[in-house]
PDB file of C-alpha atoms in Angstrom:
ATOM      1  CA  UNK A 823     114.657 149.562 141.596  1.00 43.00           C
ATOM      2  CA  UNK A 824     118.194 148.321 140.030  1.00 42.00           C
ATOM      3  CA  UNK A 825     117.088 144.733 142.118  1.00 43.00           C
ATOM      4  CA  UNK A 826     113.979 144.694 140.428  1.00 45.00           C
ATOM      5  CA  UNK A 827     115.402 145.446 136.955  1.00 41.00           C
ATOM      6  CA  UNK A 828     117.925 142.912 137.353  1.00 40.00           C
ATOM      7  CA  UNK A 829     115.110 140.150 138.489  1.00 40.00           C
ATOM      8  CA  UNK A 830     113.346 141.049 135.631  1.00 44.00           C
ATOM      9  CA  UNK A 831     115.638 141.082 132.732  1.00 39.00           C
ATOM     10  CA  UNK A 832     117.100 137.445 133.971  1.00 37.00           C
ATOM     11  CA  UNK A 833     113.419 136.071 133.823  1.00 41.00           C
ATOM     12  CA  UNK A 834     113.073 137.075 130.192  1.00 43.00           C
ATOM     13  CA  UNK A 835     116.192 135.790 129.575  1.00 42.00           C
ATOM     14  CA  UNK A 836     115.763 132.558 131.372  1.00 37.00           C
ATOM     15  CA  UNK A 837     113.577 130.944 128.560  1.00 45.00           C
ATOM     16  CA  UNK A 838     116.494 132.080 125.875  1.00 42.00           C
ATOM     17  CA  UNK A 839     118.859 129.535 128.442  1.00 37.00           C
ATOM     18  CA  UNK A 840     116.725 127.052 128.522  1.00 40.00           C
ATOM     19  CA  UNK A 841     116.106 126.760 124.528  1.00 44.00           C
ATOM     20  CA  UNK A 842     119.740 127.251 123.913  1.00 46.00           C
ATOM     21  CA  UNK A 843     120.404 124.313 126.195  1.00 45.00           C
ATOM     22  CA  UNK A 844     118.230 121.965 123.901  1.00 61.00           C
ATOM     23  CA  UNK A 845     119.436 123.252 120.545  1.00 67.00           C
ATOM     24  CA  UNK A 846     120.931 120.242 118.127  1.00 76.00           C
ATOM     25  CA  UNK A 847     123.351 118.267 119.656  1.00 88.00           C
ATOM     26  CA  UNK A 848     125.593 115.550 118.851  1.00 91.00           C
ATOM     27  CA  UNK A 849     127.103 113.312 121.256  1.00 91.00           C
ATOM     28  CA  UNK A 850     128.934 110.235 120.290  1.00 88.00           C
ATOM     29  CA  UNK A 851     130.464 107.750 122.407  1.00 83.00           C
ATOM     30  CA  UNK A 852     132.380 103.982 121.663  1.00 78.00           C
ATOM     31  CA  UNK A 853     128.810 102.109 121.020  1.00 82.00           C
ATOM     32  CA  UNK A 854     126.338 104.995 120.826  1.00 89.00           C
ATOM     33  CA  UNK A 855     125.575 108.290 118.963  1.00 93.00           C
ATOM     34  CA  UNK A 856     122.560 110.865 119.828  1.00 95.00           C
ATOM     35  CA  UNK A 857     121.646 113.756 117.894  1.00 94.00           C
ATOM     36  CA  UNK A 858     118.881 116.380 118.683  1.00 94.00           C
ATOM     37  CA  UNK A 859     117.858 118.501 121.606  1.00 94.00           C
ATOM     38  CA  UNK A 860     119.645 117.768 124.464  1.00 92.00           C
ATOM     39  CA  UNK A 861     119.063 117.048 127.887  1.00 92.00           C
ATOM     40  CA  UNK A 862     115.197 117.027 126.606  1.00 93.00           C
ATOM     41  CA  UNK A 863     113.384 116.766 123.415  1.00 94.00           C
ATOM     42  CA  UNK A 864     113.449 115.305 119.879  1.00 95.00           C
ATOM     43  CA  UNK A 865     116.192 113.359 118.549  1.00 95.00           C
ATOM     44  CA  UNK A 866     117.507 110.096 116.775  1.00 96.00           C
ATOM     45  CA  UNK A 867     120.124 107.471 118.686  1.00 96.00           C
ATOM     46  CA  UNK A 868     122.405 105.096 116.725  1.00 95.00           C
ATOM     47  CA  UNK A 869     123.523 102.215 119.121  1.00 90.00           C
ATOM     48  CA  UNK A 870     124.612  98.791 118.046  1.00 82.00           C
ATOM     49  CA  UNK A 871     122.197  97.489 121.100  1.00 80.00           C
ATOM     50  CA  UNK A 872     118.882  99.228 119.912  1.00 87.00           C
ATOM     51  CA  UNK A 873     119.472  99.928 115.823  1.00 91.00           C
ATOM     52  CA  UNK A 874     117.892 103.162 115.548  1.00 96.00           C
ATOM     53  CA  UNK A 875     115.305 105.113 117.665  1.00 97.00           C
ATOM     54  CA  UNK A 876     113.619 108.064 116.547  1.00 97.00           C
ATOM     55  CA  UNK A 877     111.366 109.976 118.784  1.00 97.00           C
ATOM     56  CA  UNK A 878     111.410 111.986 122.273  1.00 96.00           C
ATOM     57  CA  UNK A 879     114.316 111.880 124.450  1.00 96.00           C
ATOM     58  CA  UNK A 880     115.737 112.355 127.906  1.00 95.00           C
ATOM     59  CA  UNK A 881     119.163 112.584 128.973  1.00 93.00           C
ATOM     60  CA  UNK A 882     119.890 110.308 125.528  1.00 93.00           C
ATOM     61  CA  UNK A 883     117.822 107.361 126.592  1.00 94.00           C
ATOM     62  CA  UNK A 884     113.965 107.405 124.953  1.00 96.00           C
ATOM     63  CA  UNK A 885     110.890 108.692 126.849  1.00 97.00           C
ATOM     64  CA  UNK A 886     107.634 108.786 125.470  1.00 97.00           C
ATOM     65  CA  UNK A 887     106.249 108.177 122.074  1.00 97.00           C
ATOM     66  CA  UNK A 888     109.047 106.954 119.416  1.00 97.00           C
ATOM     67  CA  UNK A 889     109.645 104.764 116.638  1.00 97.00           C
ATOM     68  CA  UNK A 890     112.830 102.074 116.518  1.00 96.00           C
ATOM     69  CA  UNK A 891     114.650  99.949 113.729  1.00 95.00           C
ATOM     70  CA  UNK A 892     116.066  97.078 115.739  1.00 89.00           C
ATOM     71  CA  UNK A 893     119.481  95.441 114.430  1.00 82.00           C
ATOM     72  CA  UNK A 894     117.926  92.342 113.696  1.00 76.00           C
ATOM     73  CA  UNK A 895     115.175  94.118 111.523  1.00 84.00           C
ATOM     74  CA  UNK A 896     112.195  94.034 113.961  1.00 87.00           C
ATOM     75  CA  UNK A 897     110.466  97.376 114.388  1.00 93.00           C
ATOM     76  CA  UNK A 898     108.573  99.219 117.002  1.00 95.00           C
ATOM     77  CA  UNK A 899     106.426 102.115 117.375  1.00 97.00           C
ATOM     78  CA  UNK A 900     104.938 103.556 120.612  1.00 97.00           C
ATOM     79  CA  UNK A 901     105.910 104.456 123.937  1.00 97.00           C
ATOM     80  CA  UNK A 902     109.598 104.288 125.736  1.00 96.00           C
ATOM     81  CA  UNK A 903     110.525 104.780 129.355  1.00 95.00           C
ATOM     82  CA  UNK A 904     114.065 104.792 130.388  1.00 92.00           C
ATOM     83  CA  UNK A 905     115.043 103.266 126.833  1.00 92.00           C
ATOM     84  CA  UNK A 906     112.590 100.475 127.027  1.00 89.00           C
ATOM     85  CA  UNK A 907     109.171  99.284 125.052  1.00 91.00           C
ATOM     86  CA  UNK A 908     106.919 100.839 128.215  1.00 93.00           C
ATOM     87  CA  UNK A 909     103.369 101.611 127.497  1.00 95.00           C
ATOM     88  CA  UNK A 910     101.215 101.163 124.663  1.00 96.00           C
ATOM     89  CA  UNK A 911     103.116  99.983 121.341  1.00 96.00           C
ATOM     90  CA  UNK A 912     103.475  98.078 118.480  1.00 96.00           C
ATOM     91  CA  UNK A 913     105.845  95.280 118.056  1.00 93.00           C
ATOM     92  CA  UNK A 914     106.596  94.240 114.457  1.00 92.00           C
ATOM     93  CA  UNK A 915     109.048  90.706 114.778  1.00 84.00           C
ATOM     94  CA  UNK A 916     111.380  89.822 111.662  1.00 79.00           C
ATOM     95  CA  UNK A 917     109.598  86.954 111.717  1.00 75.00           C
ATOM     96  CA  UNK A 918     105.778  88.518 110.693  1.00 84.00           C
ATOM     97  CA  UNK A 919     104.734  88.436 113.828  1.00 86.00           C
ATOM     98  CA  UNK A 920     102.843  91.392 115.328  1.00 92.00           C
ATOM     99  CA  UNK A 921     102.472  92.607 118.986  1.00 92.00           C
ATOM    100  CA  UNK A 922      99.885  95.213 120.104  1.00 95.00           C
ATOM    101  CA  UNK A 923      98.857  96.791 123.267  1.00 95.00           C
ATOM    102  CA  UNK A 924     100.792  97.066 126.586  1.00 95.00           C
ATOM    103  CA  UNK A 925     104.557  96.518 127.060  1.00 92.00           C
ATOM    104  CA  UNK A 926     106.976  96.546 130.115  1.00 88.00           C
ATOM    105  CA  UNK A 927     110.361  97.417 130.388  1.00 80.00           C
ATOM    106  CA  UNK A 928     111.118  95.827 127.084  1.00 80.00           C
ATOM    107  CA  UNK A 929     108.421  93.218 126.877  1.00 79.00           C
ATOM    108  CA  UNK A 930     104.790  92.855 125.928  1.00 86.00           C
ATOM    109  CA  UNK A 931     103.025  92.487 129.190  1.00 87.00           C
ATOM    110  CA  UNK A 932      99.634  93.189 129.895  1.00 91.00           C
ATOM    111  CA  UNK A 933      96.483  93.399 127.773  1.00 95.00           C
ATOM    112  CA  UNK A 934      97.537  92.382 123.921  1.00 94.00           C
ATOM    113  CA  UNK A 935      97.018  91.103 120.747  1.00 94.00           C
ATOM    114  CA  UNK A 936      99.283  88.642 119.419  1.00 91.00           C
ATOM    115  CA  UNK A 937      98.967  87.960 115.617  1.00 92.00           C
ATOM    116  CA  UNK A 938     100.963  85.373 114.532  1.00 85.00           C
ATOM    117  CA  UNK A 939     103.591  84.444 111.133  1.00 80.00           C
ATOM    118  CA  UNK A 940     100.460  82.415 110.041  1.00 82.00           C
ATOM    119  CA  UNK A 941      97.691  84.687 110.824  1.00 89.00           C
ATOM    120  CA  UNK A 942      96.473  83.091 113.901  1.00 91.00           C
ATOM    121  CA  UNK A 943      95.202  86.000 116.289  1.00 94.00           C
ATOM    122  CA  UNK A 944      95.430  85.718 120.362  1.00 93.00           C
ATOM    123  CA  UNK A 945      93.436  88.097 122.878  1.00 96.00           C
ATOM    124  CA  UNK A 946      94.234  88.647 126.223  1.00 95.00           C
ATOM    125  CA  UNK A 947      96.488  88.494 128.813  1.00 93.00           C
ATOM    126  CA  UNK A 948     100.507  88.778 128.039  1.00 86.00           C
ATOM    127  CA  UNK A 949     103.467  87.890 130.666  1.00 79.00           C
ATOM    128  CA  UNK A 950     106.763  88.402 129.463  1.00 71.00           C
ATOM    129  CA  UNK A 951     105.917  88.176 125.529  1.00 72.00           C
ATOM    130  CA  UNK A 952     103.966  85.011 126.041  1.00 72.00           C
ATOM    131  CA  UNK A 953     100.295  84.655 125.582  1.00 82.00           C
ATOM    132  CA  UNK A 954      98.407  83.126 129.076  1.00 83.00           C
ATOM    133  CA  UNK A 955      95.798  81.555 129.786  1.00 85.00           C
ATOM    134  CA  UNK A 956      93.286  84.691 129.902  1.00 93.00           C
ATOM    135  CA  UNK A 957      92.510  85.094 126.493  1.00 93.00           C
ATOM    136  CA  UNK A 958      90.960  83.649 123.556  1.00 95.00           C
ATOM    137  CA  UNK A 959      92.521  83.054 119.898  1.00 93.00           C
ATOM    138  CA  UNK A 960      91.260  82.969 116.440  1.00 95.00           C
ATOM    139  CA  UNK A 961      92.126  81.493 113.265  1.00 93.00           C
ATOM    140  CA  UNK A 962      92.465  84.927 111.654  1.00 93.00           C
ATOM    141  CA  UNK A 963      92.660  88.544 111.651  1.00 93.00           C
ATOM    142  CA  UNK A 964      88.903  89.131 109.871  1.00 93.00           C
ATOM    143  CA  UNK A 965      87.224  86.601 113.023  1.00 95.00           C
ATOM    144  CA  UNK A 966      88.900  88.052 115.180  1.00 95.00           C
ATOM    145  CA  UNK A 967      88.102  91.358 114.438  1.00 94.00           C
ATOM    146  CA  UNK A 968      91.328  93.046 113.965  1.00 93.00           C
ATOM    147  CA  UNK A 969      92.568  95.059 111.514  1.00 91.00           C
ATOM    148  CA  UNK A 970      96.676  94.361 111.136  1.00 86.00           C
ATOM    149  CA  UNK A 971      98.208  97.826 111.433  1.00 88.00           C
ATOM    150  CA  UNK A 972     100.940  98.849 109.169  1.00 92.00           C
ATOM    151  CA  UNK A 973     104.030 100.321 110.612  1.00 94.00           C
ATOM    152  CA  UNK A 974     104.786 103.837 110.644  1.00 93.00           C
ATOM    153  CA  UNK A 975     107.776 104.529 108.222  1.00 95.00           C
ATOM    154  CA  UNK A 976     110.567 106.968 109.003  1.00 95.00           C
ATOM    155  CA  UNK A 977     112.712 107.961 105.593  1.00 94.00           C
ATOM    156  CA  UNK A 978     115.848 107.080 106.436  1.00 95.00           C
ATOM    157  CA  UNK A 979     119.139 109.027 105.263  1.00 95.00           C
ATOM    158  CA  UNK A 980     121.542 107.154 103.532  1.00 94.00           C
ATOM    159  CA  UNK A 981     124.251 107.498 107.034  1.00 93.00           C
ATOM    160  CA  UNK A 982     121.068 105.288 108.857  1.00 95.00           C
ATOM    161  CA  UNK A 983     120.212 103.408 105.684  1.00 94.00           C
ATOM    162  CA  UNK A 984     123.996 102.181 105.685  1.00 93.00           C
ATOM    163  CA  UNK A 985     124.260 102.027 109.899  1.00 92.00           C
ATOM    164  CA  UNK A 986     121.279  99.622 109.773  1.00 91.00           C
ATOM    165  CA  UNK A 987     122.669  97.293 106.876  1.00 88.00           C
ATOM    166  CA  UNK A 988     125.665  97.014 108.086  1.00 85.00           C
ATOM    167  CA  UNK A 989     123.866  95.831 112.216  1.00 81.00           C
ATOM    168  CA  UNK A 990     121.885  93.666 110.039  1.00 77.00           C
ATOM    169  CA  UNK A 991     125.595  91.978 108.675  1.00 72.00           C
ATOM    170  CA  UNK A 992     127.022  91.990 112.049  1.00 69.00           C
ATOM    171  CA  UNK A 993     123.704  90.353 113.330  1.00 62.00           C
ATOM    172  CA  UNK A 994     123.165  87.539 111.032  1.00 55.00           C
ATOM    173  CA  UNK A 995     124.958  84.706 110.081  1.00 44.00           C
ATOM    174  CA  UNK A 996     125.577  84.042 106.435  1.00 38.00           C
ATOM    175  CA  UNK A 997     122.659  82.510 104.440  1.00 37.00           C
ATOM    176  CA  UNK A 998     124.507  78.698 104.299  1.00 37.00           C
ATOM    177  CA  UNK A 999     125.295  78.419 107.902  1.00 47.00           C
ATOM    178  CA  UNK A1000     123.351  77.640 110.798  1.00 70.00           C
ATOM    179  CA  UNK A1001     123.801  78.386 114.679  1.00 81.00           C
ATOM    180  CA  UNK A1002     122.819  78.749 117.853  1.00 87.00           C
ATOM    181  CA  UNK A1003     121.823  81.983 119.842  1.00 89.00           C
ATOM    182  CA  UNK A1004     124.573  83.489 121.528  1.00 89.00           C
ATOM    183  CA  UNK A1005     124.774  85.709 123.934  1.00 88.00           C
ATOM    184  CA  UNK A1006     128.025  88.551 122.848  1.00 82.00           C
ATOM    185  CA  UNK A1007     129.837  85.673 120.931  1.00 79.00           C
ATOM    186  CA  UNK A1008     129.140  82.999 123.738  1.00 85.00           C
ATOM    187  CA  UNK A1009     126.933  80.859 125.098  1.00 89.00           C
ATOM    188  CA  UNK A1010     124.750  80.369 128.130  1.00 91.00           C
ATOM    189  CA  UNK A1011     127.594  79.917 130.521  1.00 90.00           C
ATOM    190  CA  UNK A1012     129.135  83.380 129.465  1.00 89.00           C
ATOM    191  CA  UNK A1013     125.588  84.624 129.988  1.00 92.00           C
ATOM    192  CA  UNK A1014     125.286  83.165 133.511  1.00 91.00           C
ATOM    193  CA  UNK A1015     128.997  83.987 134.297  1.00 89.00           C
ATOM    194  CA  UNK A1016     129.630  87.738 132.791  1.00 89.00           C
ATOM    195  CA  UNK A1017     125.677  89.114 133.613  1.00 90.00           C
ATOM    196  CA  UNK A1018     123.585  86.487 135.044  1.00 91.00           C
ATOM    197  CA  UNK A1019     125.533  86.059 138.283  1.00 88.00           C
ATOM    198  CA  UNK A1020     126.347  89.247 140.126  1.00 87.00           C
ATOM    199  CA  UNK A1021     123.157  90.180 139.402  1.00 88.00           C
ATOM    200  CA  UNK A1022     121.058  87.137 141.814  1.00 85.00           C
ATOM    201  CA  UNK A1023     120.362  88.175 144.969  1.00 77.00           C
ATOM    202  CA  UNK A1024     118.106  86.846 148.063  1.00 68.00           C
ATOM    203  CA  UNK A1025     117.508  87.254 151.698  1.00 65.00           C
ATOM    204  CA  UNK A1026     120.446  86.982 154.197  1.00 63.00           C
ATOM    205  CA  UNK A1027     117.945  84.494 156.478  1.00 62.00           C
ATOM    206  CA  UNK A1028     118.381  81.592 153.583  1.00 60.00           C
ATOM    207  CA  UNK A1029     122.164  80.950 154.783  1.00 57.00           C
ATOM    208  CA  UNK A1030     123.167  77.728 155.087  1.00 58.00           C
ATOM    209  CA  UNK A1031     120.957  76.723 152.199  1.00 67.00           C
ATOM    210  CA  UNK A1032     121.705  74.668 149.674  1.00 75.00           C
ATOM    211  CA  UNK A1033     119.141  74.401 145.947  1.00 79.00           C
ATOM    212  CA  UNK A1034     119.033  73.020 142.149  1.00 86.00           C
ATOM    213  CA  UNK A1035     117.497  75.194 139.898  1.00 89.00           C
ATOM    214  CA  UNK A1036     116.893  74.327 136.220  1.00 92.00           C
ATOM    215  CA  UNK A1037     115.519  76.331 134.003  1.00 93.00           C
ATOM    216  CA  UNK A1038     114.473  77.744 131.017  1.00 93.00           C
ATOM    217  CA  UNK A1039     113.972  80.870 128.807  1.00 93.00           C
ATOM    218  CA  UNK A1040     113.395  81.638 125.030  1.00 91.00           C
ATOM    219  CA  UNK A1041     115.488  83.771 122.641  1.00 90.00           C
ATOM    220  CA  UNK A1042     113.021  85.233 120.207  1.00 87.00           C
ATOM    221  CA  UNK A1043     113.812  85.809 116.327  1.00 81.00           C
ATOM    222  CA  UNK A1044     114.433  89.395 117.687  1.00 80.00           C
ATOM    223  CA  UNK A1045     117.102  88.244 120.200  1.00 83.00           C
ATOM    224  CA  UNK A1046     114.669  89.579 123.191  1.00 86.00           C
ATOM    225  CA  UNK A1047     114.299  87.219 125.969  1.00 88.00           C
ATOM    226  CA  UNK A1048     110.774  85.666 126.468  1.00 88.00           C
ATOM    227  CA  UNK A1049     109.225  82.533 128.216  1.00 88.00           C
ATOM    228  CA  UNK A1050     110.510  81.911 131.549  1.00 91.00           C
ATOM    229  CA  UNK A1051     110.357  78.715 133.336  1.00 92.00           C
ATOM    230  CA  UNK A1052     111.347  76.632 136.226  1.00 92.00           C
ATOM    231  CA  UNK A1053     112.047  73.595 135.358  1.00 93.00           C
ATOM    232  CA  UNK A1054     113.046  71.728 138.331  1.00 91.00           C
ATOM    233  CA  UNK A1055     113.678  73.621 141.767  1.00 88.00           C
ATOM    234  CA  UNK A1056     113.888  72.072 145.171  1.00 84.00           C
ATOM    235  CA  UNK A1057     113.822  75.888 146.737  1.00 82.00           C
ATOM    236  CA  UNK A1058     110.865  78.314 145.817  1.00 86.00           C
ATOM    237  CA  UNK A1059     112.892  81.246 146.965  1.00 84.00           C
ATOM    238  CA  UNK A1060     116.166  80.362 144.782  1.00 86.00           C
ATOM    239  CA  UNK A1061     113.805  79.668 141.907  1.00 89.00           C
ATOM    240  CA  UNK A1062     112.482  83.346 142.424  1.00 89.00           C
ATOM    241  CA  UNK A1063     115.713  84.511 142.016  1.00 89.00           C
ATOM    242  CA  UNK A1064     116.159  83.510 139.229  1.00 92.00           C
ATOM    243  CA  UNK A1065     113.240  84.714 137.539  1.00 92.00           C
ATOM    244  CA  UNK A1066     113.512  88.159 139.163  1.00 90.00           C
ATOM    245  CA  UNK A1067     117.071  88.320 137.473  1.00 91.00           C
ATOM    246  CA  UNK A1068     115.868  86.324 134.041  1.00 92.00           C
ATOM    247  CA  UNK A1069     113.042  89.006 133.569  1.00 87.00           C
ATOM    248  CA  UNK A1070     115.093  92.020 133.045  1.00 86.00           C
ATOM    249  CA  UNK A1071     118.049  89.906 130.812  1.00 88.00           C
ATOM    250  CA  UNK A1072     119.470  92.036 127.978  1.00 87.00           C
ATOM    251  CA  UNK A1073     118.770  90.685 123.875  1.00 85.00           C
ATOM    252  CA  UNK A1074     120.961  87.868 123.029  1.00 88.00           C
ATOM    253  CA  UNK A1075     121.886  87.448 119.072  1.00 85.00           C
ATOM    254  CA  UNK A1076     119.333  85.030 117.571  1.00 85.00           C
ATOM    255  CA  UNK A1077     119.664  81.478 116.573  1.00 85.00           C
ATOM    256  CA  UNK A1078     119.996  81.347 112.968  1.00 78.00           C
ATOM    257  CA  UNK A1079     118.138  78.711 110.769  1.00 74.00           C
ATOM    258  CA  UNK A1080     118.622  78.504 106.876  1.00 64.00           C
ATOM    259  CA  UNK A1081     119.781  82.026 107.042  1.00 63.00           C
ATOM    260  CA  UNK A1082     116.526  83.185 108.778  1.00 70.00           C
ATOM    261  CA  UNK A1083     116.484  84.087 112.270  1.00 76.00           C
ATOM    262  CA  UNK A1084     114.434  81.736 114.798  1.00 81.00           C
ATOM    263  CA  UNK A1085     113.611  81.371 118.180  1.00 86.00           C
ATOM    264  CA  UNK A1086     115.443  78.790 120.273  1.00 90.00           C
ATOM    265  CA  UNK A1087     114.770  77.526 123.839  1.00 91.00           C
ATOM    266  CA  UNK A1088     118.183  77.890 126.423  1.00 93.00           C
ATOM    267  CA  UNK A1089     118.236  75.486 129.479  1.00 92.00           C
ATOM    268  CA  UNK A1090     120.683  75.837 132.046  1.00 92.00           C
ATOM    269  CA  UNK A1091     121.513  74.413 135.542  1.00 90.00           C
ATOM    270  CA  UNK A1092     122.601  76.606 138.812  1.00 88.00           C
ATOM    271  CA  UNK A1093     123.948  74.950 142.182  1.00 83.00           C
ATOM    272  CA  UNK A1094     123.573  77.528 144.654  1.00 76.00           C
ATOM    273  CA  UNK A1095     125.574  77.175 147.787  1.00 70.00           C
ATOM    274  CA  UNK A1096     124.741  79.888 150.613  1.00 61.00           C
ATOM    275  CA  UNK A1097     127.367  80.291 152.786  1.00 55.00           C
ATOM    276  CA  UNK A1098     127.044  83.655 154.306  1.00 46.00           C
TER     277      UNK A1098
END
């Protein structure tokens, strides 16, 4: 009988635990700070990488629906998974532009509707942010249809208000200067030697092999990476590589233009040498 008491007091107090574990937290780290219900539930995350994120969390990374302020003053709304734009959202660029339907870790991908700065409406099929050719566009909103969605607010305190103004400084360049995208201060070849490079991989049977890859990607106004291409390869499975790698690339810092952000195509050359 004392066994059975025991049992049963612990499984009333089990749910007590559980909630206690996910009461209001705050954990703050060197780039990063999450407050809400920890390991699982509601909360907001302050990062100098995502801006702000309000919404459902696990383990401090999003998952599920929630709402972001990006440092470079793009916005999003919808789902997360693992930290990234998974699911159905809503992409609102800096620029005007507007992104709705399906994303992928990070990018629109899928079915979508594109509405462009000047009102010009694509839909269809996305890959990697860019529309393809499974789709049809319109000259407008109104022909095609669709009814331009407003974003969903969140009042911001005056801590955020200030977090996200000062991102926004740290982001741009001043309002007289112009300059390329860079990836953390540098430029392609930092991006290819400090992230790009560890990261390629390919099959042990290609040894001895020797390829020339160029290629090509875009840095959107938002600093996300879109628009991969080959453009010269004289090795399909090196030019894979590459790709693979390209498609899950981090958010650079966007080229800057008259003091507005723009998007700006990177090329870049690799000589792989397989030796092993």
């Amino acid at each position: 009988m004392k066994r059975r008491y025991v049992a049963g007091v612990l499984a009333m107090l089990l749910p007590v635990f559980t909630m206690y574990a996910q009461k209001d937290t705050s954990i703050t780290t060197g780039t990063w700070k999450y407050t809400g219900e920890y390991p699982a539930g509601k909360g907001v995350l302050q990062s100098a990488k995502d801006g702000i994120i309000f919404g459902k969390f696990v383990n401090c990374k999003a998952e599920g629906y929630g709402i972001q302020y990006l440092p470079g003053g793009s916005r999003y709304q919808g789902n997360f998974e693992n930290g990234q734009h998974s699911g159905n959202g809503r992409f609102y660029h800096v620029s005007g532009k507007i992104v709705l339907g399906d994303f992928k870790e990070g990018h629109a991908e899928g079915r979508d509707t594109l509405i462009a700065e000047n009102g010009t409406v694509f839909i269809g099929m996305v890959r990697h942010g860019q529309p393809t050719k499974s789709g049809t566009r319109y000259p407008s909103a109104s022909s095609a249809g669709v009814t331009v969605p407003a974003f969903r607010e969140v009042k911001l305190n005056k801590e955020q208000k200030k977090f996200l103004n000062e991102l926004k400084k740290n982001w741009s360049a001043s309002s007289d200067t112009d300059r390329p995208a860079r990836f953390q201060g540098g430029d392609v070849k930092k991006f290819y030697d400090e992230w790009m490079h560890d990261r390629l991989s390919w099959s042990k049977n290609m040894k001895g092999n020797e390829a020339l890859v160029e290629y090509s990607f875009v840095v959107n106004e938002d600093g996300t990476i879109s628009d991969v291409r080959i453009i010269s390869s004289n090795r399909k499975e090196f030019s894979d590589a590459v790709i693979k790698v390209l498609e899950k690339a981090p958010a650079w810092e966007p080229a800057v233009k008259n003091g507005t952000f723009v998007p700006q195509t990177i090329k870049h050359q690799i000589h792989f040498i397989q030796n092993w």
